[in-house]
Amino acid sequence: MSSVPLEIQEEIMKRLPVRSLLQFRSLSKAWKSLIDSSDFITHYYASNQLQHLLKVPLAIPMLVDMYHSYRIIGISHGLLCLYGHDAVGSYMAVVWNPSVRKSVGVVVPNVPDMSQDIYEVALGFWACGETSDLKIVKITYIDIWTEMDSIPESMPDTIPIPSQVEVFTLSTGAWRSPYSTTNLPRKSLQFDNYSQVVIDGSLYWLAMDCCTGEELLTCNLIISFDMISEEFKQVSLPHSLAHRIYLGDLHLSKLRNSLVVLQQDVVWIMEDAVQNSFTKLYAIRIPDQSVRTTVVGFRKTGEPVIEYVATMVGDSSSSNLFNNVEISGMLSFYVYAYTETLLLLDQPDSTIYNQGKRYILQGLGNMHPDTGKVNDSSSHIVGECTCAFRF
């Protein structure tokens, strides 16, 4: 391509997948300089945006492999955020870009002793496509707040609180309280730590509001957190979802850029973000009683991805109603939209942020301080695929 002007080469590369660009970086110093430039990353896009299902196991980064237990917190702009702990109770969130094979670890401070079954922690994750900055929000709340009055007697050093909110920002490398502290979640809320979604810079969690009186009453709802203004808001659910459904039977997703609530085989969509109005989009009804179906996500085309479970031994006549994506097993899974990005490309791999300091993990248990800048990463969203993760 030496005879092709550099401007034309750049336009061609903008339409290539991340994997090809990473290979080109090692072939030419000029190409590496071009691909690593902030201008290229900002304007990088892919003309071919085919959607796929990821059906092969991913190579877990070393930061995640250090922990005995971890779970997916969320996916934003091509980055996965996982959260786990080790045997001695140290908690870490790991932000991982599978496309460029780099990860960043964030030590989560002030995590209460979970063995007491009093406090619980909900996390949220967001990556900004315009500034390339990352945010992690942590909400510590009372899980058994109805017994709040007895907490000081059993735990003298513990002060009952409503909710405590902390925000980590990659550009500063530190945790802090949010800018607005006037509308913290009320103490009666319990969050679903396994169901959240990011839409237009706002995080959404499923939650349950517990009200006491002569008897315990609960109400399902959605709590949102604007990652720019750092303010909480409440989104009401339809009465049939708010009062008649177990919270664990609901799951949040998004269809294109609309918030969606999945009720097993029923799909609800929020069409008016201002009025918080949900409409039943459709329901999956299979005449075969031996088959249980659950909507777990959507393709780019809007077609639902359905978990198909035969509840009785034997072949089902309903199997020909589905296009098999060849994901099988005994465990349940949910589907997340995954978009390729170059974010974290200029970050040293296995970087760990802890109490305002940055370290680089060279091997298991071997860290050394990093004297570089806190953050000067850039990214742009390109490509799109769908990832299925089992739990």
Short mmCIF file of C-alpha atoms in Angstrom, two decimals:
data_model
loop_
_atom_site.label_atom_id
_atom_site.label_comp_id
_atom_site.label_asym_id
_atom_site.label_seq_id
_atom_site.Cartn_x
_atom_site.Cartn_y
_atom_site.Cartn_z
CA MET A 1 0.00 0.00 0.00
CA SER A 2 3.04 2.29 -0.25
CA SER A 3 1.63 3.85 -3.43
CA VAL A 4 -1.70 4.66 -1.73
CA PRO A 5 -1.79 8.09 -0.10
CA LEU A 6 -1.85 8.02 3.70
CA GLU A 7 -5.22 9.78 3.76
CA ILE A 8 -6.76 6.95 1.72
CA GLN A 9 -5.09 4.34 3.94
CA GLU A 10 -6.64 6.03 6.97
CA GLU A 11 -10.13 5.93 5.47
CA ILE A 12 -9.68 2.23 4.70
CA MET A 13 -8.48 1.45 8.23
CA LYS A 14 -11.45 3.24 9.77
CA ARG A 15 -13.64 0.52 8.29
CA LEU A 16 -11.60 -2.41 9.60
CA PRO A 17 -12.33 -4.37 12.80
CA VAL A 18 -10.19 -3.87 15.89
CA ARG A 19 -8.46 -7.23 15.44
CA SER A 20 -7.08 -6.19 12.05
CA LEU A 21 -5.93 -2.82 13.37
CA LEU A 22 -3.99 -4.48 16.18
CA GLN A 23 -2.17 -6.62 13.61
CA PHE A 24 -1.41 -3.59 11.44
CA ARG A 25 0.15 -1.79 14.42
CA SER A 26 2.93 -4.39 14.48
CA LEU A 27 3.61 -4.20 10.73
CA SER A 28 4.47 -0.55 10.31
CA LYS A 29 5.63 2.29 12.55
CA ALA A 30 3.60 4.72 10.44
CA TRP A 31 0.46 2.61 10.84
CA LYS A 32 1.04 2.23 14.59
CA SER A 33 1.43 5.99 14.94
CA LEU A 34 -1.75 6.54 12.94
CA ILE A 35 -3.86 3.97 14.82
CA ASP A 36 -2.63 5.17 18.23
CA SER A 37 -3.36 8.82 17.45
CA SER A 38 -6.25 10.42 19.31
CA ASP A 39 -7.68 11.78 16.06
CA PHE A 40 -7.88 8.31 14.49
CA ILE A 41 -9.43 6.78 17.60
CA THR A 42 -12.00 9.56 17.81
CA HIS A 43 -13.12 9.16 14.20
CA TYR A 44 -12.73 5.40 13.98
CA TYR A 45 -15.79 3.54 12.82
CA ALA A 46 -16.67 0.34 10.97
CA SER A 47 -18.83 0.29 7.85
CA ASN A 48 -19.65 -3.39 8.38
CA GLN A 49 -21.61 -3.69 11.62
CA LEU A 50 -22.78 -7.27 11.51
CA GLN A 51 -24.04 -8.70 14.78
CA HIS A 52 -22.86 -12.04 16.08
CA LEU A 53 -23.34 -14.32 19.04
CA LEU A 54 -20.19 -15.06 20.98
CA LYS A 55 -20.30 -18.82 21.56
CA VAL A 56 -16.74 -19.61 22.60
CA PRO A 57 -15.27 -19.13 26.09
CA LEU A 58 -13.35 -15.89 26.57
CA ALA A 59 -9.80 -15.88 27.93
CA ILE A 60 -10.33 -14.31 31.35
CA PRO A 61 -7.74 -11.59 32.13
CA MET A 62 -5.23 -12.14 34.92
CA LEU A 63 -6.88 -9.52 37.17
CA VAL A 64 -10.13 -11.51 37.15
CA ASP A 65 -8.40 -14.85 37.48
CA MET A 66 -6.96 -13.71 40.83
CA TYR A 67 -10.40 -13.88 42.43
CA HIS A 68 -12.35 -16.94 43.51
CA SER A 69 -15.74 -15.46 42.69
CA TYR A 70 -16.80 -12.76 40.25
CA ARG A 71 -19.85 -11.64 38.31
CA ILE A 72 -20.64 -9.27 35.46
CA ILE A 73 -21.69 -5.80 36.62
CA GLY A 74 -22.37 -4.32 33.20
CA ILE A 75 -21.22 -3.64 29.66
CA SER A 76 -20.75 -0.16 28.23
CA HIS A 77 -19.15 0.97 24.96
CA GLY A 78 -17.37 -2.33 24.39
CA LEU A 79 -16.03 -2.68 27.94
CA LEU A 80 -17.04 -5.35 30.43
CA CYS A 81 -17.03 -4.62 34.15
CA LEU A 82 -16.67 -7.59 36.49
CA TYR A 83 -16.74 -7.60 40.28
CA GLY A 84 -15.29 -10.17 42.64
CA HIS A 85 -13.45 -10.87 45.85
CA ASP A 86 -10.59 -13.02 47.06
CA ALA A 87 -10.30 -15.39 50.01
CA VAL A 88 -9.41 -12.61 52.49
CA GLY A 89 -12.32 -10.34 51.57
CA SER A 90 -10.63 -7.87 49.22
CA TYR A 91 -13.05 -6.57 46.55
CA MET A 92 -12.12 -5.38 43.09
CA ALA A 93 -13.94 -4.22 39.96
CA VAL A 94 -12.17 -5.12 36.71
CA VAL A 95 -12.85 -3.16 33.52
CA TRP A 96 -11.89 -5.29 30.52
CA ASN A 97 -11.72 -4.70 26.78
CA PRO A 98 -11.72 -8.14 25.12
CA SER A 99 -10.99 -6.58 21.71
CA VAL A 100 -7.62 -5.09 22.69
CA ARG A 101 -7.07 -7.63 25.51
CA LYS A 102 -6.39 -5.08 28.22
CA SER A 103 -7.91 -4.68 31.67
CA VAL A 104 -7.90 -2.20 34.53
CA GLY A 105 -8.57 -3.12 38.15
CA VAL A 106 -10.22 -0.81 40.69
CA VAL A 107 -10.03 -1.78 44.37
CA VAL A 108 -13.47 -1.16 45.88
CA PRO A 109 -13.14 0.42 49.36
CA ASN A 110 -15.42 0.39 52.38
CA VAL A 111 -17.18 -2.85 51.52
CA PRO A 112 -19.09 -3.97 54.64
CA ASP A 113 -18.78 -7.41 56.17
CA MET A 114 -21.26 -9.43 54.12
CA SER A 115 -21.29 -12.25 56.66
CA GLN A 116 -23.39 -10.03 58.97
CA ASP A 117 -26.23 -9.99 56.40
CA ILE A 118 -27.02 -6.39 57.26
CA TYR A 119 -25.50 -4.30 54.47
CA GLU A 120 -25.36 -4.98 50.74
CA VAL A 121 -23.51 -3.31 47.87
CA ALA A 122 -24.81 -2.49 44.40
CA LEU A 123 -22.41 -1.45 41.65
CA GLY A 124 -22.92 0.25 38.30
CA PHE A 125 -20.56 0.89 35.39
CA TRP A 126 -20.47 3.40 32.52
CA ALA A 127 -17.97 4.38 29.82
CA CYS A 128 -18.31 7.74 28.07
CA GLY A 129 -17.79 7.54 24.31
CA GLU A 130 -17.10 11.27 24.03
CA THR A 131 -14.51 11.74 26.78
CA SER A 132 -13.26 8.12 27.03
CA ASP A 133 -13.60 8.36 30.80
CA LEU A 134 -14.97 5.51 32.93
CA LYS A 135 -17.14 5.66 36.01
CA ILE A 136 -18.08 3.07 38.62
CA VAL A 137 -20.83 3.90 41.11
CA LYS A 138 -21.13 2.04 44.42
CA ILE A 139 -24.26 2.09 46.59
CA THR A 140 -24.09 0.68 50.11
CA TYR A 141 -27.53 0.07 51.56
CA ILE A 142 -29.15 -1.72 54.47
CA ASP A 143 -30.41 -5.11 53.33
CA ILE A 144 -32.52 -5.74 56.44
CA TRP A 145 -33.50 -2.15 57.20
CA THR A 146 -36.68 -3.25 58.99
CA GLU A 147 -34.40 -4.34 61.84
CA MET A 148 -32.49 -1.04 61.81
CA ASP A 149 -33.28 -0.23 65.44
CA SER A 150 -31.49 -3.36 66.65
CA ILE A 151 -28.28 -2.77 64.69
CA PRO A 152 -26.51 -0.50 67.20
CA GLU A 153 -27.11 -3.02 70.01
CA SER A 154 -25.66 -5.96 68.14
CA MET A 155 -22.96 -3.92 66.35
CA PRO A 156 -22.01 -0.89 68.49
CA ASP A 157 -19.54 0.42 65.88
CA THR A 158 -22.13 0.35 63.10
CA ILE A 159 -24.32 3.39 62.54
CA PRO A 160 -27.53 2.77 60.59
CA ILE A 161 -27.54 4.92 57.47
CA PRO A 162 -29.81 5.42 54.47
CA SER A 163 -27.68 4.78 51.39
CA GLN A 164 -24.04 5.73 50.93
CA VAL A 165 -22.97 6.48 47.37
CA GLU A 166 -19.40 6.63 46.07
CA VAL A 167 -18.19 7.22 42.51
CA PHE A 168 -14.87 6.19 40.95
CA THR A 169 -13.62 8.11 37.90
CA LEU A 170 -10.72 6.73 35.86
CA SER A 171 -9.45 10.21 34.93
CA THR A 172 -8.81 11.00 38.61
CA GLY A 173 -8.05 7.45 39.72
CA ALA A 174 -9.95 7.98 42.99
CA TRP A 175 -13.30 7.44 44.72
CA ARG A 176 -15.42 10.34 45.96
CA SER A 177 -18.94 11.21 47.02
CA PRO A 178 -21.22 12.27 44.15
CA TYR A 179 -21.66 15.94 43.37
CA SER A 180 -25.33 15.85 44.36
CA THR A 181 -26.12 14.26 47.72
CA THR A 182 -29.64 15.61 48.19
CA ASN A 183 -31.50 12.75 46.54
CA LEU A 184 -29.81 9.59 47.79
CA PRO A 185 -31.87 6.39 47.52
CA ARG A 186 -34.18 6.05 50.52
CA LYS A 187 -33.35 3.45 53.14
CA SER A 188 -36.25 1.14 52.23
CA LEU A 189 -34.81 0.28 48.79
CA GLN A 190 -33.14 -3.03 47.99
CA PHE A 191 -31.34 -3.31 44.64
CA ASP A 192 -31.18 -6.21 42.23
CA ASN A 193 -27.42 -6.53 41.81
CA TYR A 194 -27.79 -8.78 38.77
CA SER A 195 -29.94 -6.55 36.56
CA GLN A 196 -28.83 -3.18 35.25
CA VAL A 197 -28.50 -1.43 31.90
CA VAL A 198 -26.97 1.81 30.57
CA ILE A 199 -28.90 4.06 28.16
CA ASP A 200 -27.85 7.57 27.11
CA GLY A 201 -25.51 8.03 30.07
CA SER A 202 -27.98 6.85 32.71
CA LEU A 203 -27.72 3.66 34.75
CA TYR A 204 -30.90 1.72 35.52
CA TRP A 205 -31.32 -0.85 38.30
CA LEU A 206 -34.28 -2.98 39.24
CA ALA A 207 -35.12 -2.42 42.89
CA MET A 208 -37.69 -3.30 45.53
CA ASP A 209 -39.20 -0.81 47.95
CA CYS A 210 -40.13 -2.35 51.31
CA CYS A 211 -42.84 -0.55 53.27
CA THR A 212 -43.76 -1.51 56.78
CA GLY A 213 -47.09 -1.27 58.51
CA GLU A 214 -49.26 -3.96 59.96
CA GLU A 215 -47.68 -6.19 57.32
CA LEU A 216 -44.64 -5.95 55.06
CA LEU A 217 -45.54 -4.58 51.63
CA THR A 218 -43.17 -4.51 48.68
CA CYS A 219 -43.20 -2.65 45.39
CA ASN A 220 -40.94 -3.29 42.39
CA LEU A 221 -39.54 -0.25 40.62
CA ILE A 222 -36.55 1.04 38.65
CA ILE A 223 -33.92 3.42 40.03
CA SER A 224 -31.85 5.48 37.57
CA PHE A 225 -28.58 7.34 38.12
CA ASP A 226 -27.46 10.03 35.68
CA MET A 227 -23.71 9.53 35.30
CA ILE A 228 -23.20 13.17 34.24
CA SER A 229 -25.28 15.08 36.82
CA GLU A 230 -24.92 12.19 39.32
CA GLU A 231 -28.55 12.39 40.41
CA PHE A 232 -30.98 9.59 41.19
CA LYS A 233 -34.50 9.28 39.80
CA GLN A 234 -37.31 6.78 40.17
CA VAL A 235 -39.08 5.01 37.29
CA SER A 236 -42.41 3.39 38.07
CA LEU A 237 -43.40 0.02 36.66
CA PRO A 238 -46.85 -1.06 35.47
CA HIS A 239 -49.04 -2.27 38.33
CA SER A 240 -48.83 -5.90 37.21
CA LEU A 241 -45.02 -5.77 37.40
CA ALA A 242 -44.77 -3.61 40.50
CA HIS A 243 -47.01 -5.65 42.82
CA ARG A 244 -47.70 -9.10 41.43
CA ILE A 245 -44.29 -10.30 40.28
CA TYR A 246 -41.28 -11.54 42.23
CA LEU A 247 -38.37 -9.17 41.53
CA GLY A 248 -36.10 -12.08 40.57
CA ASP A 249 -38.43 -12.92 37.67
CA LEU A 250 -37.70 -9.55 36.03
CA HIS A 251 -34.63 -8.49 34.08
CA LEU A 252 -33.57 -5.21 32.50
CA SER A 253 -32.39 -4.97 28.90
CA LYS A 254 -32.49 -2.51 26.04
CA LEU A 255 -33.96 -2.74 22.56
CA ARG A 256 -32.02 -0.43 20.31
CA ASN A 257 -32.00 2.60 22.62
CA SER A 258 -35.15 1.96 24.65
CA LEU A 259 -35.36 0.56 28.17
CA VAL A 260 -36.93 -2.90 28.26
CA VAL A 261 -38.17 -5.06 31.15
CA LEU A 262 -38.11 -8.81 30.49
CA GLN A 263 -40.73 -10.82 32.35
CA GLN A 264 -39.65 -14.30 31.30
CA ASP A 265 -41.55 -14.64 27.99
CA VAL A 266 -43.11 -11.15 28.03
CA VAL A 267 -41.36 -8.00 26.79
CA TRP A 268 -42.25 -4.54 28.16
CA ILE A 269 -40.78 -1.39 26.59
CA MET A 270 -40.61 2.17 27.91
CA GLU A 271 -41.68 4.32 24.98
CA ASP A 272 -41.94 7.67 26.75
CA ALA A 273 -38.92 8.37 28.92
CA VAL A 274 -40.51 11.52 30.33
CA GLN A 275 -43.75 9.91 31.44
CA ASN A 276 -42.09 6.61 32.40
CA SER A 277 -44.82 4.71 30.58
CA PHE A 278 -44.30 1.02 29.76
CA THR A 279 -46.14 -0.85 27.04
CA LYS A 280 -46.36 -4.60 26.59
CA LEU A 281 -44.50 -5.14 23.31
CA TYR A 282 -45.27 -8.83 22.83
CA ALA A 283 -45.34 -12.20 24.57
CA ILE A 284 -43.85 -15.49 23.41
CA ARG A 285 -46.50 -18.19 23.56
CA ILE A 286 -45.61 -21.79 22.69
CA PRO A 287 -48.46 -24.33 22.50
CA ASP A 288 -46.16 -27.12 23.66
CA GLN A 289 -46.57 -27.27 27.45
CA SER A 290 -43.28 -29.16 27.81
CA VAL A 291 -41.31 -26.10 26.70
CA ARG A 292 -40.42 -23.08 28.84
CA THR A 293 -39.20 -19.96 27.05
CA THR A 294 -37.46 -16.89 28.46
CA VAL A 295 -36.43 -13.80 26.50
CA VAL A 296 -32.81 -13.07 27.48
CA GLY A 297 -31.89 -10.27 25.07
CA PHE A 298 -32.10 -9.00 21.52
CA ARG A 299 -30.22 -9.07 18.26
CA LYS A 300 -29.30 -5.84 16.49
CA THR A 301 -32.33 -6.37 14.24
CA GLY A 302 -34.59 -6.35 17.30
CA GLU A 303 -35.31 -10.07 17.14
CA PRO A 304 -35.46 -11.63 20.62
CA VAL A 305 -32.89 -14.16 21.80
CA ILE A 306 -34.85 -16.83 23.65
CA GLU A 307 -33.74 -19.40 26.19
CA TYR A 308 -35.52 -22.60 25.26
CA VAL A 309 -35.87 -25.23 27.97
CA ALA A 310 -37.65 -28.57 27.56
CA THR A 311 -39.24 -29.36 30.91
CA MET A 312 -39.94 -32.98 29.94
CA VAL A 313 -37.66 -35.68 28.58
CA GLY A 314 -37.96 -36.20 24.84
CA ASP A 315 -37.91 -34.17 21.65
CA SER A 316 -40.24 -31.21 21.43
CA SER A 317 -42.27 -30.42 18.34
CA SER A 318 -41.74 -26.71 19.05
CA SER A 319 -38.00 -26.84 18.40
CA ASN A 320 -38.51 -25.97 14.73
CA LEU A 321 -39.98 -22.59 15.74
CA PHE A 322 -36.53 -21.28 16.74
CA ASN A 323 -33.27 -20.60 14.95
CA ASN A 324 -30.70 -22.42 17.06
CA VAL A 325 -27.69 -20.27 18.03
CA GLU A 326 -25.92 -23.32 19.47
CA ILE A 327 -25.68 -22.15 23.07
CA SER A 328 -26.53 -25.05 25.32
CA GLY A 329 -25.99 -26.14 28.89
CA MET A 330 -27.57 -26.58 32.30
CA LEU A 331 -27.14 -22.95 33.46
CA SER A 332 -29.16 -19.86 32.59
CA PHE A 333 -27.69 -16.94 30.70
CA TYR A 334 -28.47 -13.42 29.55
CA VAL A 335 -27.41 -11.68 26.36
CA TYR A 336 -25.57 -8.34 26.27
CA ALA A 337 -24.95 -6.05 23.31
CA TYR A 338 -21.21 -5.78 22.76
CA THR A 339 -19.59 -3.07 20.64
CA GLU A 340 -15.91 -3.05 19.66
CA THR A 341 -13.84 -0.10 20.85
CA LEU A 342 -10.20 0.97 21.17
CA LEU A 343 -10.71 2.20 24.72
CA LEU A 344 -7.87 1.11 27.10
CA LEU A 345 -5.53 0.63 24.10
CA ASP A 346 -3.04 3.13 25.57
CA GLN A 347 -3.44 1.84 29.14
CA PRO A 348 -0.81 -0.59 30.49
CA ASP A 349 -2.45 -3.99 30.85
CA SER A 350 -3.31 -5.14 34.38
CA THR A 351 -3.25 -1.65 35.85
CA ILE A 352 -4.68 -1.47 39.39
CA TYR A 353 -6.05 1.66 41.07
CA ASN A 354 -6.05 1.61 44.86
CA GLN A 355 -6.55 4.57 47.23
CA GLY A 356 -5.52 7.14 44.64
CA LYS A 357 -2.40 5.25 43.55
CA ARG A 358 -1.80 3.28 40.36
CA TYR A 359 0.08 -0.01 40.12
CA ILE A 360 0.88 -2.43 37.32
CA LEU A 361 0.49 -6.14 37.99
CA GLN A 362 3.46 -7.99 36.52
CA GLY A 363 2.50 -11.39 37.85
CA LEU A 364 0.17 -12.92 40.42
CA GLY A 365 0.75 -10.99 43.61
CA ASN A 366 3.58 -8.88 42.12
CA MET A 367 2.76 -5.18 41.72
CA HIS A 368 4.92 -2.12 41.26
CA PRO A 369 3.96 1.56 41.29
CA ASP A 370 3.39 3.21 37.94
CA THR A 371 4.71 6.75 37.56
CA GLY A 372 2.87 7.53 34.33
CA LYS A 373 -0.14 9.74 33.87
CA VAL A 374 -3.36 8.79 35.57
CA ASN A 375 -5.28 8.59 32.32
CA ASP A 376 -5.08 9.92 28.77
CA SER A 377 -7.01 7.21 26.98
CA SER A 378 -9.32 7.77 24.04
CA SER A 379 -11.83 5.61 22.27
CA HIS A 380 -14.56 5.42 19.72
CA ILE A 381 -17.30 2.84 19.32
CA VAL A 382 -17.20 0.62 16.28
CA GLY A 383 -18.74 -2.66 15.21
CA GLU A 384 -21.33 -4.54 17.22
CA CYS A 385 -21.94 -8.08 18.35
CA THR A 386 -23.94 -9.87 21.00
CA CYS A 387 -22.29 -11.76 23.85
CA ALA A 388 -23.98 -14.51 25.81
CA PHE A 389 -22.68 -15.15 29.32
CA ARG A 390 -23.71 -18.06 31.55
CA PHE A 391 -24.13 -17.77 35.32
#
